[in-house]
Amino acid sequence: RAALARHLNWALASDEHASASLPIDPSCSAFFGAVANGIVLSKYALRVDSTALDERALNLPGERGQLLGREDMLQNQSLCLNAATAIGCGVPGLTPQQMVDAPPSGQQRALQLVW
């Protein structure tokens, strides 16, 4: 997890939308909280393949700092999981709900998505 957090911090350091969730503290379990809204991993998928998803479809926090609602996060996670599958990184059985809620049973599969 720590190596992944450091890599995401580096890869997305200049991304204006991901910056609200970065930097991810590599020394703790902040990873799952940082990726729950679906923006960080979707932006990472776009770094791998700029055609993996349509960035305009992502739900982003409002200009006044409003947080995303659960439905917005689930939609972002669906986009992220579809993009990951499109670039060959799909994880069977991983659902948007597991990415948002990060239950212990889904955490390993969530990490597999990126590795």
PDB file of C-alpha atoms in Angstrom:
ATOM      1  CA  ARG A   1       0.000   0.000   0.000  1.00  0.00           C
ATOM      2  CA  ALA A   2       2.756   2.461   0.874  1.00  0.00           C
ATOM      3  CA  ALA A   3       4.498   2.092  -2.497  1.00  0.00           C
ATOM      4  CA  LEU A   4       1.199   2.529  -4.299  1.00  0.00           C
ATOM      5  CA  ALA A   5       0.369   5.664  -2.284  1.00  0.00           C
ATOM      6  CA  ARG A   6       3.772   7.171  -3.083  1.00  0.00           C
ATOM      7  CA  HIS A   7       3.367   6.355  -6.774  1.00  0.00           C
ATOM      8  CA  LEU A   8      -0.135   7.875  -6.975  1.00  0.00           C
ATOM      9  CA  ASN A   9       1.125  10.974  -5.149  1.00  0.00           C
ATOM     10  CA  TRP A  10       3.865  11.346  -7.748  1.00  0.00           C
ATOM     11  CA  ALA A  11       1.802  10.451 -10.827  1.00  0.00           C
ATOM     12  CA  LEU A  12      -1.122  12.741 -10.005  1.00  0.00           C
ATOM     13  CA  ALA A  13       0.680  15.574  -8.218  1.00  0.00           C
ATOM     14  CA  SER A  14      -0.246  18.120 -10.876  1.00  0.00           C
ATOM     15  CA  ASP A  15      -3.841  16.975 -11.453  1.00  0.00           C
ATOM     16  CA  GLU A  16      -6.234  19.673 -10.275  1.00  0.00           C
ATOM     17  CA  HIS A  17      -9.115  17.273  -9.566  1.00  0.00           C
ATOM     18  CA  ALA A  18      -7.140  14.581  -7.769  1.00  0.00           C
ATOM     19  CA  SER A  19      -5.263  17.093  -5.633  1.00  0.00           C
ATOM     20  CA  ALA A  20      -8.105  17.274  -3.093  1.00  0.00           C
ATOM     21  CA  SER A  21      -7.383  13.640  -2.152  1.00  0.00           C
ATOM     22  CA  LEU A  22      -3.591  13.918  -2.368  1.00  0.00           C
ATOM     23  CA  PRO A  23      -1.101  13.415  -0.972  1.00  0.00           C
ATOM     24  CA  ILE A  24      -2.009  10.008   0.376  1.00  0.00           C
ATOM     25  CA  ASP A  25      -0.113   9.251   3.564  1.00  0.00           C
ATOM     26  CA  PRO A  26       1.885   6.101   2.720  1.00  0.00           C
ATOM     27  CA  SER A  27       2.416   5.228   6.388  1.00  0.00           C
ATOM     28  CA  CYS A  28      -1.230   4.516   7.207  1.00  0.00           C
ATOM     29  CA  SER A  29      -4.412   3.121   5.724  1.00  0.00           C
ATOM     30  CA  ALA A  30      -5.497   6.456   4.217  1.00  0.00           C
ATOM     31  CA  PHE A  31      -5.368   4.873   0.760  1.00  0.00           C
ATOM     32  CA  PHE A  32      -8.949   3.592   0.806  1.00  0.00           C
ATOM     33  CA  GLY A  33     -10.366   6.888   1.998  1.00  0.00           C
ATOM     34  CA  ALA A  34      -8.464   8.766  -0.695  1.00  0.00           C
ATOM     35  CA  VAL A  35      -9.742   6.575  -3.518  1.00  0.00           C
ATOM     36  CA  ALA A  36     -13.325   6.173  -2.274  1.00  0.00           C
ATOM     37  CA  ASN A  37     -14.738   8.979  -4.415  1.00  0.00           C
ATOM     38  CA  GLY A  38     -13.423   7.376  -7.621  1.00  0.00           C
ATOM     39  CA  ILE A  39     -11.545  10.433  -8.848  1.00  0.00           C
ATOM     40  CA  VAL A  40      -7.964   9.413  -8.021  1.00  0.00           C
ATOM     41  CA  LEU A  41      -8.069   5.980  -9.657  1.00  0.00           C
ATOM     42  CA  SER A  42     -10.051   7.276 -12.634  1.00  0.00           C
ATOM     43  CA  LYS A  43      -7.425   9.954 -13.190  1.00  0.00           C
ATOM     44  CA  TYR A  44      -4.738   7.296 -12.860  1.00  0.00           C
ATOM     45  CA  ALA A  45      -6.460   5.180 -15.526  1.00  0.00           C
ATOM     46  CA  LEU A  46      -6.456   8.243 -17.768  1.00  0.00           C
ATOM     47  CA  ARG A  47      -2.690   8.597 -17.268  1.00  0.00           C
ATOM     48  CA  VAL A  48      -2.271   5.026 -18.475  1.00  0.00           C
ATOM     49  CA  ASP A  49      -4.622   5.445 -21.455  1.00  0.00           C
ATOM     50  CA  SER A  50      -6.164   8.822 -22.222  1.00  0.00           C
ATOM     51  CA  THR A  51      -9.044   7.114 -24.051  1.00  0.00           C
ATOM     52  CA  ALA A  52      -9.943   4.738 -21.208  1.00  0.00           C
ATOM     53  CA  LEU A  53     -12.847   6.925 -20.091  1.00  0.00           C
ATOM     54  CA  ASP A  54     -14.445  10.246 -20.873  1.00  0.00           C
ATOM     55  CA  GLU A  55     -13.177  12.584 -18.184  1.00  0.00           C
ATOM     56  CA  ARG A  56     -16.235  14.811 -18.630  1.00  0.00           C
ATOM     57  CA  ALA A  57     -18.384  12.018 -17.185  1.00  0.00           C
ATOM     58  CA  LEU A  58     -16.631  12.124 -13.798  1.00  0.00           C
ATOM     59  CA  ASN A  59     -18.541  13.654 -10.919  1.00  0.00           C
ATOM     60  CA  LEU A  60     -16.300  16.251  -9.305  1.00  0.00           C
ATOM     61  CA  PRO A  61     -16.656  18.208  -6.060  1.00  0.00           C
ATOM     62  CA  GLY A  62     -18.314  21.588  -6.471  1.00  0.00           C
ATOM     63  CA  GLU A  63     -16.373  24.815  -6.670  1.00  0.00           C
ATOM     64  CA  ARG A  64     -17.382  25.614  -3.106  1.00  0.00           C
ATOM     65  CA  GLY A  65     -15.851  22.422  -1.784  1.00  0.00           C
ATOM     66  CA  GLN A  66     -19.052  20.380  -1.609  1.00  0.00           C
ATOM     67  CA  LEU A  67     -18.353  16.710  -1.076  1.00  0.00           C
ATOM     68  CA  LEU A  68     -19.613  14.101  -3.500  1.00  0.00           C
ATOM     69  CA  GLY A  69     -22.679  12.120  -2.504  1.00  0.00           C
ATOM     70  CA  ARG A  70     -22.711   8.337  -2.419  1.00  0.00           C
ATOM     71  CA  GLU A  71     -24.406   8.032  -5.835  1.00  0.00           C
ATOM     72  CA  ASP A  72     -21.785  10.287  -7.419  1.00  0.00           C
ATOM     73  CA  MET A  73     -18.992   8.191  -5.905  1.00  0.00           C
ATOM     74  CA  LEU A  74     -20.615   4.958  -7.115  1.00  0.00           C
ATOM     75  CA  GLN A  75     -20.901   6.381 -10.633  1.00  0.00           C
ATOM     76  CA  ASN A  76     -17.241   7.427 -10.564  1.00  0.00           C
ATOM     77  CA  GLN A  77     -16.232   3.960  -9.367  1.00  0.00           C
ATOM     78  CA  SER A  78     -18.243   2.350 -12.166  1.00  0.00           C
ATOM     79  CA  LEU A  79     -16.406   4.525 -14.682  1.00  0.00           C
ATOM     80  CA  CYS A  80     -13.097   3.630 -13.048  1.00  0.00           C
ATOM     81  CA  LEU A  81     -13.756  -0.115 -13.032  1.00  0.00           C
ATOM     82  CA  ASN A  82     -14.895  -0.036 -16.667  1.00  0.00           C
ATOM     83  CA  ALA A  83     -11.784   1.934 -17.645  1.00  0.00           C
ATOM     84  CA  ALA A  84      -9.556  -0.520 -15.780  1.00  0.00           C
ATOM     85  CA  THR A  85     -11.180  -3.419 -17.604  1.00  0.00           C
ATOM     86  CA  ALA A  86     -10.728  -1.620 -20.930  1.00  0.00           C
ATOM     87  CA  ILE A  87      -6.982  -1.299 -20.350  1.00  0.00           C
ATOM     88  CA  GLY A  88      -6.636  -4.894 -19.184  1.00  0.00           C
ATOM     89  CA  CYS A  89      -6.609  -4.338 -15.418  1.00  0.00           C
ATOM     90  CA  GLY A  90     -10.071  -5.555 -14.468  1.00  0.00           C
ATOM     91  CA  VAL A  91     -10.559  -7.473 -11.231  1.00  0.00           C
ATOM     92  CA  PRO A  92     -13.368 -10.057 -11.318  1.00  0.00           C
ATOM     93  CA  GLY A  93     -15.882  -9.589  -8.536  1.00  0.00           C
ATOM     94  CA  LEU A  94     -14.816  -6.064  -7.587  1.00  0.00           C
ATOM     95  CA  THR A  95     -17.848  -3.789  -7.357  1.00  0.00           C
ATOM     96  CA  PRO A  96     -18.238  -0.013  -7.084  1.00  0.00           C
ATOM     97  CA  GLN A  97     -19.750  -0.541  -3.623  1.00  0.00           C
ATOM     98  CA  GLN A  98     -16.579  -2.297  -2.447  1.00  0.00           C
ATOM     99  CA  MET A  99     -14.471   0.579  -3.739  1.00  0.00           C
ATOM    100  CA  VAL A 100     -16.594   3.193  -1.946  1.00  0.00           C
ATOM    101  CA  ASP A 101     -17.064   1.303   1.329  1.00  0.00           C
ATOM    102  CA  ALA A 102     -13.678  -0.494   1.350  1.00  0.00           C
ATOM    103  CA  PRO A 103     -14.749  -3.444   3.505  1.00  0.00           C
ATOM    104  CA  PRO A 104     -11.852  -5.695   4.520  1.00  0.00           C
ATOM    105  CA  SER A 105     -13.013  -8.310   2.011  1.00  0.00           C
ATOM    106  CA  GLY A 106     -12.777  -5.803  -0.857  1.00  0.00           C
ATOM    107  CA  GLN A 107      -9.539  -4.075   0.089  1.00  0.00           C
ATOM    108  CA  GLN A 108      -7.255  -6.709  -1.414  1.00  0.00           C
ATOM    109  CA  ARG A 109      -9.168  -6.692  -4.703  1.00  0.00           C
ATOM    110  CA  ALA A 110      -9.090  -2.896  -4.748  1.00  0.00           C
ATOM    111  CA  LEU A 111      -5.305  -3.002  -4.463  1.00  0.00           C
ATOM    112  CA  GLN A 112      -5.165  -5.635  -7.215  1.00  0.00           C
ATOM    113  CA  LEU A 113      -6.937  -3.194  -9.507  1.00  0.00           C
ATOM    114  CA  VAL A 114      -3.958  -0.879  -9.492  1.00  0.00           C
ATOM    115  CA  TRP A 115      -1.136  -3.402  -9.212  1.00  0.00           C
TER     116      TRP A 115
END
